[in-house]
PDB file of C-alpha atoms in Angstrom:
ATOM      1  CA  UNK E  11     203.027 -15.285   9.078  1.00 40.00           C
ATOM      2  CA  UNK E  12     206.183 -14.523  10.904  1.00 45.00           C
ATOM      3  CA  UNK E  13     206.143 -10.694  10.331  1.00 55.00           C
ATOM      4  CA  UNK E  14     203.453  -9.847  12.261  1.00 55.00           C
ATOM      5  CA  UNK E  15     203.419  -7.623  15.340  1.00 57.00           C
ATOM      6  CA  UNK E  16     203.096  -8.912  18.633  1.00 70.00           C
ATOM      7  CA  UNK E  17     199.689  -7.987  19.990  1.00 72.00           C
ATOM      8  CA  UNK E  18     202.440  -6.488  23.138  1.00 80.00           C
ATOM      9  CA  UNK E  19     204.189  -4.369  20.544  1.00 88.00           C
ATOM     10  CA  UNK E  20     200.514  -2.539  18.823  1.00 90.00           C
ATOM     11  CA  UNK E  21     199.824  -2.240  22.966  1.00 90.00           C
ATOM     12  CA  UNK E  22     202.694  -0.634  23.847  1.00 92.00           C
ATOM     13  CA  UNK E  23     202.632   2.028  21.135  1.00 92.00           C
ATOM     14  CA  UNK E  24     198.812   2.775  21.568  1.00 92.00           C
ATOM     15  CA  UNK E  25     199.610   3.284  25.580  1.00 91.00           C
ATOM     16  CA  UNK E  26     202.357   5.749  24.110  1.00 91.00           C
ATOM     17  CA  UNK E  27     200.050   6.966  22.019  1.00 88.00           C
ATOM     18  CA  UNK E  28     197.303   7.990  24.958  1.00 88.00           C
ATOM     19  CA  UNK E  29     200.388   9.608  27.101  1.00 88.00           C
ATOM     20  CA  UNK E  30     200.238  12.033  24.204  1.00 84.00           C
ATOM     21  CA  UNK E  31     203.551  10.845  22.127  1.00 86.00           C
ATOM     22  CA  UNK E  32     202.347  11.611  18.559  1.00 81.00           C
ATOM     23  CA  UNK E  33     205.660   9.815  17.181  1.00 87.00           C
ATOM     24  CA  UNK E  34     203.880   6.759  18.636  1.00 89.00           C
ATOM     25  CA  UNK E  35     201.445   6.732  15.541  1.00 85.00           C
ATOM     26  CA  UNK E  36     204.319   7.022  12.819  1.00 84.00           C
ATOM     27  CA  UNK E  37     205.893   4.145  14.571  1.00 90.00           C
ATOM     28  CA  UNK E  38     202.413   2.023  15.126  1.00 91.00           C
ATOM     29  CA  UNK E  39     201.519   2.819  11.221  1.00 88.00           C
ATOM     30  CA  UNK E  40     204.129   0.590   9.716  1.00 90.00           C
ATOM     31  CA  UNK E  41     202.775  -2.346  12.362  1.00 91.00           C
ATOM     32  CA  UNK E  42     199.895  -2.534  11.462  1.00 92.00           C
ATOM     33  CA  UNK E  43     199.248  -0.832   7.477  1.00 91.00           C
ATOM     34  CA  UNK E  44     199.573  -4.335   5.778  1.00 91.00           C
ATOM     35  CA  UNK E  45     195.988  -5.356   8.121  1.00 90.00           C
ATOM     36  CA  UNK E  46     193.993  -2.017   7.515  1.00 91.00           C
ATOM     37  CA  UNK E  47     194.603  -2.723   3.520  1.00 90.00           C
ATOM     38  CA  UNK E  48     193.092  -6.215   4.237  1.00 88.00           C
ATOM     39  CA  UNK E  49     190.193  -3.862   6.205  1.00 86.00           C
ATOM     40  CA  UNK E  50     190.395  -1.799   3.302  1.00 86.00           C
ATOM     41  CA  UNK E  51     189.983  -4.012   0.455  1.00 85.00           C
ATOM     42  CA  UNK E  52     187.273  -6.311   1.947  1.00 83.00           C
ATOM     43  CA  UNK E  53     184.922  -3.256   1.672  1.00 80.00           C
ATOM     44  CA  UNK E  54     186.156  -2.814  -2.208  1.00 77.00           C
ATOM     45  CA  UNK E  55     185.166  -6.061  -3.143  1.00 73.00           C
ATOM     46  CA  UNK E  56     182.533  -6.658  -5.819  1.00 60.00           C
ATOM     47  CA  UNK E  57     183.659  -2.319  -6.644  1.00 61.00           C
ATOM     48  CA  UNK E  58     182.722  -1.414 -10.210  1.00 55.00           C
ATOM     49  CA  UNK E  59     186.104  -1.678 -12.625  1.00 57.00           C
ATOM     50  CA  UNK E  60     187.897   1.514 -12.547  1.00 55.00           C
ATOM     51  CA  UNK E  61     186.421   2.558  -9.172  1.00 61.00           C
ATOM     52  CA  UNK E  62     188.639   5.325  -8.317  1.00 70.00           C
ATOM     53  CA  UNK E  63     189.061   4.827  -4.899  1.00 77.00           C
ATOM     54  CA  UNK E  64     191.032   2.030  -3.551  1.00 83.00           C
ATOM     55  CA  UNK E  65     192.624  -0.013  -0.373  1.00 86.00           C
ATOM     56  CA  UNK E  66     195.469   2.618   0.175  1.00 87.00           C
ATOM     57  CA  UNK E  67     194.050   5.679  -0.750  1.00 88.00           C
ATOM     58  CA  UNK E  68     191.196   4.499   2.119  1.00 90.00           C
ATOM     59  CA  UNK E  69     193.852   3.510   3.977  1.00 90.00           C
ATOM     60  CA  UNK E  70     195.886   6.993   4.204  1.00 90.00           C
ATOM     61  CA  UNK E  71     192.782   8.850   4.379  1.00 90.00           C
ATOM     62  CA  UNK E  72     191.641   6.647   7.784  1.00 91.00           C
ATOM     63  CA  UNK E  73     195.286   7.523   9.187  1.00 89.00           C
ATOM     64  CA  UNK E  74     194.593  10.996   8.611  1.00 87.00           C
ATOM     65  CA  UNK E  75     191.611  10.646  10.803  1.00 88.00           C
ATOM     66  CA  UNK E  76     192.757   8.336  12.866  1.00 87.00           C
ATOM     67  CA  UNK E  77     196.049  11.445  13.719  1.00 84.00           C
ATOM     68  CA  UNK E  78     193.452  13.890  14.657  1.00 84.00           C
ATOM     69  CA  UNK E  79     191.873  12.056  17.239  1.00 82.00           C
ATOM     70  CA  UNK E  80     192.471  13.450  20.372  1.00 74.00           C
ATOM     71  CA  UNK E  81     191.790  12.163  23.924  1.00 77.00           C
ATOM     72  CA  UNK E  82     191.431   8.777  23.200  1.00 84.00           C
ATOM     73  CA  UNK E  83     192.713   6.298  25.473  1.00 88.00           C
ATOM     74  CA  UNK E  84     193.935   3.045  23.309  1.00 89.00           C
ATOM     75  CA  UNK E  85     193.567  -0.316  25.194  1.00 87.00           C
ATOM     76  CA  UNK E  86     195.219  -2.370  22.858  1.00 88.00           C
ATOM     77  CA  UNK E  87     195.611  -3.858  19.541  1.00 88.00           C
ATOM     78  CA  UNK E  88     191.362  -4.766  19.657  1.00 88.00           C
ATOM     79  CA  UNK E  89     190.622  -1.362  20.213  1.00 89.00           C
ATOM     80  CA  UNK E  90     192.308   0.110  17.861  1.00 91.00           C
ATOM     81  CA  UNK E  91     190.795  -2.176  14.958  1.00 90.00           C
ATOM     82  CA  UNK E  92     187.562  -1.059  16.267  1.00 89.00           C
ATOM     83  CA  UNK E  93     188.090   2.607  16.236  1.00 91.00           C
ATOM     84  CA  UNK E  94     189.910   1.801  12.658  1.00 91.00           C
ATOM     85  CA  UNK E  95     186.864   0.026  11.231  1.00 89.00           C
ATOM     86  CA  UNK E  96     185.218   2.958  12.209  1.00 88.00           C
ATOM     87  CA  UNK E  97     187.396   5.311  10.381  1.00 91.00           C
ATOM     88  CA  UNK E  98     187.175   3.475   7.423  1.00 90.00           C
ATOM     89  CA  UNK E  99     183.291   3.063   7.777  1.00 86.00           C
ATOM     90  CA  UNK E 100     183.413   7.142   7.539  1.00 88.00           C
ATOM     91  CA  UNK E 101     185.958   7.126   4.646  1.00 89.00           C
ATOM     92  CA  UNK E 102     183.570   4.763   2.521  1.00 85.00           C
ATOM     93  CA  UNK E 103     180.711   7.238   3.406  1.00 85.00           C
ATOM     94  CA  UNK E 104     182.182  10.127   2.703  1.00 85.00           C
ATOM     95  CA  UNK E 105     183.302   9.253  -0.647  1.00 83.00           C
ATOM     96  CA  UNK E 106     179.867   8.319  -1.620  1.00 80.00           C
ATOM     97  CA  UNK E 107     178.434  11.526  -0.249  1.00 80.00           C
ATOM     98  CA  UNK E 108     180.774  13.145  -2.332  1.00 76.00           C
ATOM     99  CA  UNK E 109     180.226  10.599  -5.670  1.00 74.00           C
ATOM    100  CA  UNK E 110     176.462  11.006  -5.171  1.00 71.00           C
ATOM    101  CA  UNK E 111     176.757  15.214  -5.112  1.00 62.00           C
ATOM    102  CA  UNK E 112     175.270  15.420  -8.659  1.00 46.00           C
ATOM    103  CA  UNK E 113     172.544  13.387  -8.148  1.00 55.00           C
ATOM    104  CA  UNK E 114     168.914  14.394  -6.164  1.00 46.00           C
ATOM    105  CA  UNK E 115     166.823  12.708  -3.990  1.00 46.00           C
ATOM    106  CA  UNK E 116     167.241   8.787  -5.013  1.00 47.00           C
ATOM    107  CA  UNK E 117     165.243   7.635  -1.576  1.00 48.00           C
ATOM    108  CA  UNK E 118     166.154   3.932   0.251  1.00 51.00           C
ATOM    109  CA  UNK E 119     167.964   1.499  -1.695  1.00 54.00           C
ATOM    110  CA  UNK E 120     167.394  -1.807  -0.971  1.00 53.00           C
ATOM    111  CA  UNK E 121     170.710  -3.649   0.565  1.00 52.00           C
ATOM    112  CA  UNK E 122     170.966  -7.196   0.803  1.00 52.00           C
ATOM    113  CA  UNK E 123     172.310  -8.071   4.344  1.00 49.00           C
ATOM    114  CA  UNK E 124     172.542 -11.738   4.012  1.00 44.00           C
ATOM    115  CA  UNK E 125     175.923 -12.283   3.372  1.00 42.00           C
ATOM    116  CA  UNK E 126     179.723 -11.332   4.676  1.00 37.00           C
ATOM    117  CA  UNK E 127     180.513  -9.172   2.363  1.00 43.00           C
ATOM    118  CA  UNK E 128     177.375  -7.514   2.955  1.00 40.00           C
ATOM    119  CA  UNK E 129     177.316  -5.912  -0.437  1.00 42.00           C
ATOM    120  CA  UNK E 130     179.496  -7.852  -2.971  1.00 41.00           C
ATOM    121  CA  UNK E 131     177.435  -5.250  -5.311  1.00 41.00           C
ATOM    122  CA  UNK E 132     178.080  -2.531  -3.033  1.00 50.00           C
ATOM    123  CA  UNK E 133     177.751   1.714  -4.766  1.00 64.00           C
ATOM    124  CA  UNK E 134     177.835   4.464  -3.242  1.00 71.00           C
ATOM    125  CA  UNK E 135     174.026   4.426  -3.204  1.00 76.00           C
ATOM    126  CA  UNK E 136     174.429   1.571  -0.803  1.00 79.00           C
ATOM    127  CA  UNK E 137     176.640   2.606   1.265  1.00 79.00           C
ATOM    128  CA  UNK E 138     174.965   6.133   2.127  1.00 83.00           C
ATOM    129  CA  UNK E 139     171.666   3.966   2.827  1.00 85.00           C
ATOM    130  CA  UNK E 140     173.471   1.702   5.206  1.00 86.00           C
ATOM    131  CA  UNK E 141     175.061   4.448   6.798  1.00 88.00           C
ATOM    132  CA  UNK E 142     171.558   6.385   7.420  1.00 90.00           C
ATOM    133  CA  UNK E 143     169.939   2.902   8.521  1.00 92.00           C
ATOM    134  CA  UNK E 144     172.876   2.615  11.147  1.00 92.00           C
ATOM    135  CA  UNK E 145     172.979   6.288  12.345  1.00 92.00           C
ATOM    136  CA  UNK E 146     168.995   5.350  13.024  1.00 93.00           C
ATOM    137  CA  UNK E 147     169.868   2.772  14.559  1.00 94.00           C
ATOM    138  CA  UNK E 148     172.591   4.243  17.012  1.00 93.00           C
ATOM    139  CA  UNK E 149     169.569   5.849  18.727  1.00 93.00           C
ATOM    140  CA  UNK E 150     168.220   2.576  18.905  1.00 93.00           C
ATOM    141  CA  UNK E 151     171.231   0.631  20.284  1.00 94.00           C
ATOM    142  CA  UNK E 152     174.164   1.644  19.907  1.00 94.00           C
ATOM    143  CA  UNK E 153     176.396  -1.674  20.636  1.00 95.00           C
ATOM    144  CA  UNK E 154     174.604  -2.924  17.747  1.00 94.00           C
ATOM    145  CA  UNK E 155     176.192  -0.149  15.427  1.00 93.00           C
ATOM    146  CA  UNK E 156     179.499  -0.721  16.649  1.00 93.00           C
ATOM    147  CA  UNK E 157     179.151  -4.363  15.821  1.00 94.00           C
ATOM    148  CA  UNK E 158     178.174  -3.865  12.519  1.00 92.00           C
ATOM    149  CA  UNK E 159     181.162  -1.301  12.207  1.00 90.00           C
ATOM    150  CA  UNK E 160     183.397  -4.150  13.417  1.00 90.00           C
ATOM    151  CA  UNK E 161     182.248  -7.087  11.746  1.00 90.00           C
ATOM    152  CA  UNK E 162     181.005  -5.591   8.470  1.00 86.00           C
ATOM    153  CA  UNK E 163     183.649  -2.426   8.004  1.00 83.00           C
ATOM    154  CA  UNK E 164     186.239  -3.636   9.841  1.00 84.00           C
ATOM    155  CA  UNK E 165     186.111  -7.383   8.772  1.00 84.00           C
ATOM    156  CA  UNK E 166     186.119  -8.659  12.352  1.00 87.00           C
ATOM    157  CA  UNK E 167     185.156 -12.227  13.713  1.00 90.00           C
ATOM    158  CA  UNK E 168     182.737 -12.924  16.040  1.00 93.00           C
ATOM    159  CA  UNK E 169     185.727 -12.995  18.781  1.00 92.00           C
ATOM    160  CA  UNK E 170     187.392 -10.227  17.542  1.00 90.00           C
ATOM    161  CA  UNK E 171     184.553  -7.886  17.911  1.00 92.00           C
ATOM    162  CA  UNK E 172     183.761  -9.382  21.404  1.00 93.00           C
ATOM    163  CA  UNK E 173     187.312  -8.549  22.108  1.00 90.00           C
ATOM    164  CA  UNK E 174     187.252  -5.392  20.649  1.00 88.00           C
ATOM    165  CA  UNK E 175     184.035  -4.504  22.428  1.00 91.00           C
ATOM    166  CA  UNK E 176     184.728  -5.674  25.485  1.00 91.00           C
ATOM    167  CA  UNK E 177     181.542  -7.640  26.057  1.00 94.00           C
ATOM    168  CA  UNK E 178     180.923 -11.945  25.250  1.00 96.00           C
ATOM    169  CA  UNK E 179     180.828 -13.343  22.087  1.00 95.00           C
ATOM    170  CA  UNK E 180     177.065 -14.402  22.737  1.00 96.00           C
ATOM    171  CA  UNK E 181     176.442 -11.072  23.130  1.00 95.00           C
ATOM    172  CA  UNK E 182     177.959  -9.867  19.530  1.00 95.00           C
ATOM    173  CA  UNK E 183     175.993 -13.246  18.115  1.00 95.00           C
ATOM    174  CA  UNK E 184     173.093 -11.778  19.449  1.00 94.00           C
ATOM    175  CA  UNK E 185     173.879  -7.886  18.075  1.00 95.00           C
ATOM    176  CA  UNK E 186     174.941  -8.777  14.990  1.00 94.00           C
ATOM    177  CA  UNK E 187     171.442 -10.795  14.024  1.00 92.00           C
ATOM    178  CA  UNK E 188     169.323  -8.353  15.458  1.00 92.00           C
ATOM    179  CA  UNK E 189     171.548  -6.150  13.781  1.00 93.00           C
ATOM    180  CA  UNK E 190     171.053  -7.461  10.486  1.00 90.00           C
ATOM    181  CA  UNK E 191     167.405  -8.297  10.630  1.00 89.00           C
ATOM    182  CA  UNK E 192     166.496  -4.351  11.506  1.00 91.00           C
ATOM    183  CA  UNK E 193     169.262  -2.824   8.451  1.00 90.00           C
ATOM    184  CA  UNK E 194     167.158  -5.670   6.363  1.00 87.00           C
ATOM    185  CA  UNK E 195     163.838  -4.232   7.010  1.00 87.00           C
ATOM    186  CA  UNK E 196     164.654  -0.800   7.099  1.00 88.00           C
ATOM    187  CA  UNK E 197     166.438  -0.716   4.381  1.00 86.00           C
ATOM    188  CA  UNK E 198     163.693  -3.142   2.357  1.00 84.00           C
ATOM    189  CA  UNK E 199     160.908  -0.851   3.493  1.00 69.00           C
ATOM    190  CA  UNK E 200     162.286   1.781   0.291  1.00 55.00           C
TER     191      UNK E 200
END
């Protein structure tokens, strides 16, 4: 695909961005929309039919958060995913805290971490229990969360995420299946 960015063109906006030029974001959105919706509608997949949230609206609503960020200093295109996937990861969340209001108690739900999608059957029932099994496991390790942000809400590869993480793609191997096999048990132990 011809029409997309340079890696030197996201780099050089996010550098912008960290000097404090706000106009930098409005001008970085357009570069790099059409990949968040791809972010965006991996996590949708296997969404009950007339789910009412969808790839833009999750889309707009990470750019929202993603403007009142201050202090952080982009390194480049990698980076930015990264803190993206995270965005999104809270999005996701937050809509399911929010579709889940009526209901009480509910305890674990049992998440099948096998595959990439992890949930191709994925409610908001799932998502809140992955997101409670991860914010355990940030106290645990919390490289391992931000793999699992970048590989399973942000859609990264194995490289990507190294990239994005700054550390060797052994290393994310590693993460991500230790990763995977503590979500699967805690989130099996329901």
């Amino acid at each position: 695909m011809g029409d997309r960015p340079s890696e030197g063109d996201v780099t050089l906006l996010l550098k912008e961005l960290s000097g404090g030029n706000q106009k930098a974001l409005e001008d970085l959105v357009p570069l790099v929309y059409e990949e968040l919706r791809v972010i965006a509608r991996h996590q949708l997949v296997g969404e009950a039919e007339g789910h009412t949230l969808n790839a833009t609206a999750i889309v707009h609503e990470a750019y929202v958060r993603l403007a009142k960020l201050d202090r952080i200093e982009w390194q480049d295109r990698a980076h930015f995913f990264a803190i993206a996937s995270q965005a999104i990861r809270r999005v996701l969340v937050d809509y399911a805290i929010r579709r889940n209001a009526i209901k009480r108690g509910g305890g674990r739900k049992r998440v099948d971490l096998t595959k990439v999608p992890l949930f191709e059957d994925s409610d908001a029932d799932a998502v809140l229990a992955l997101n409670q099994a991860l914010e355990r496991l940030r106290a645990l390790d919390d490289r391992q969360v931000r793999v699992v942000e970048c590989r399973f809400f942000g859609g990264m590869s194995i490289e990507e995420t190294a990239l994005a993480l700054d550390v060797s793609k052994a290393t994310v191997k590693r993460d991500w299946v230790l990763a995977r096999a503590w979500l699967n048990r805690e989130l099996s132990d329901g």
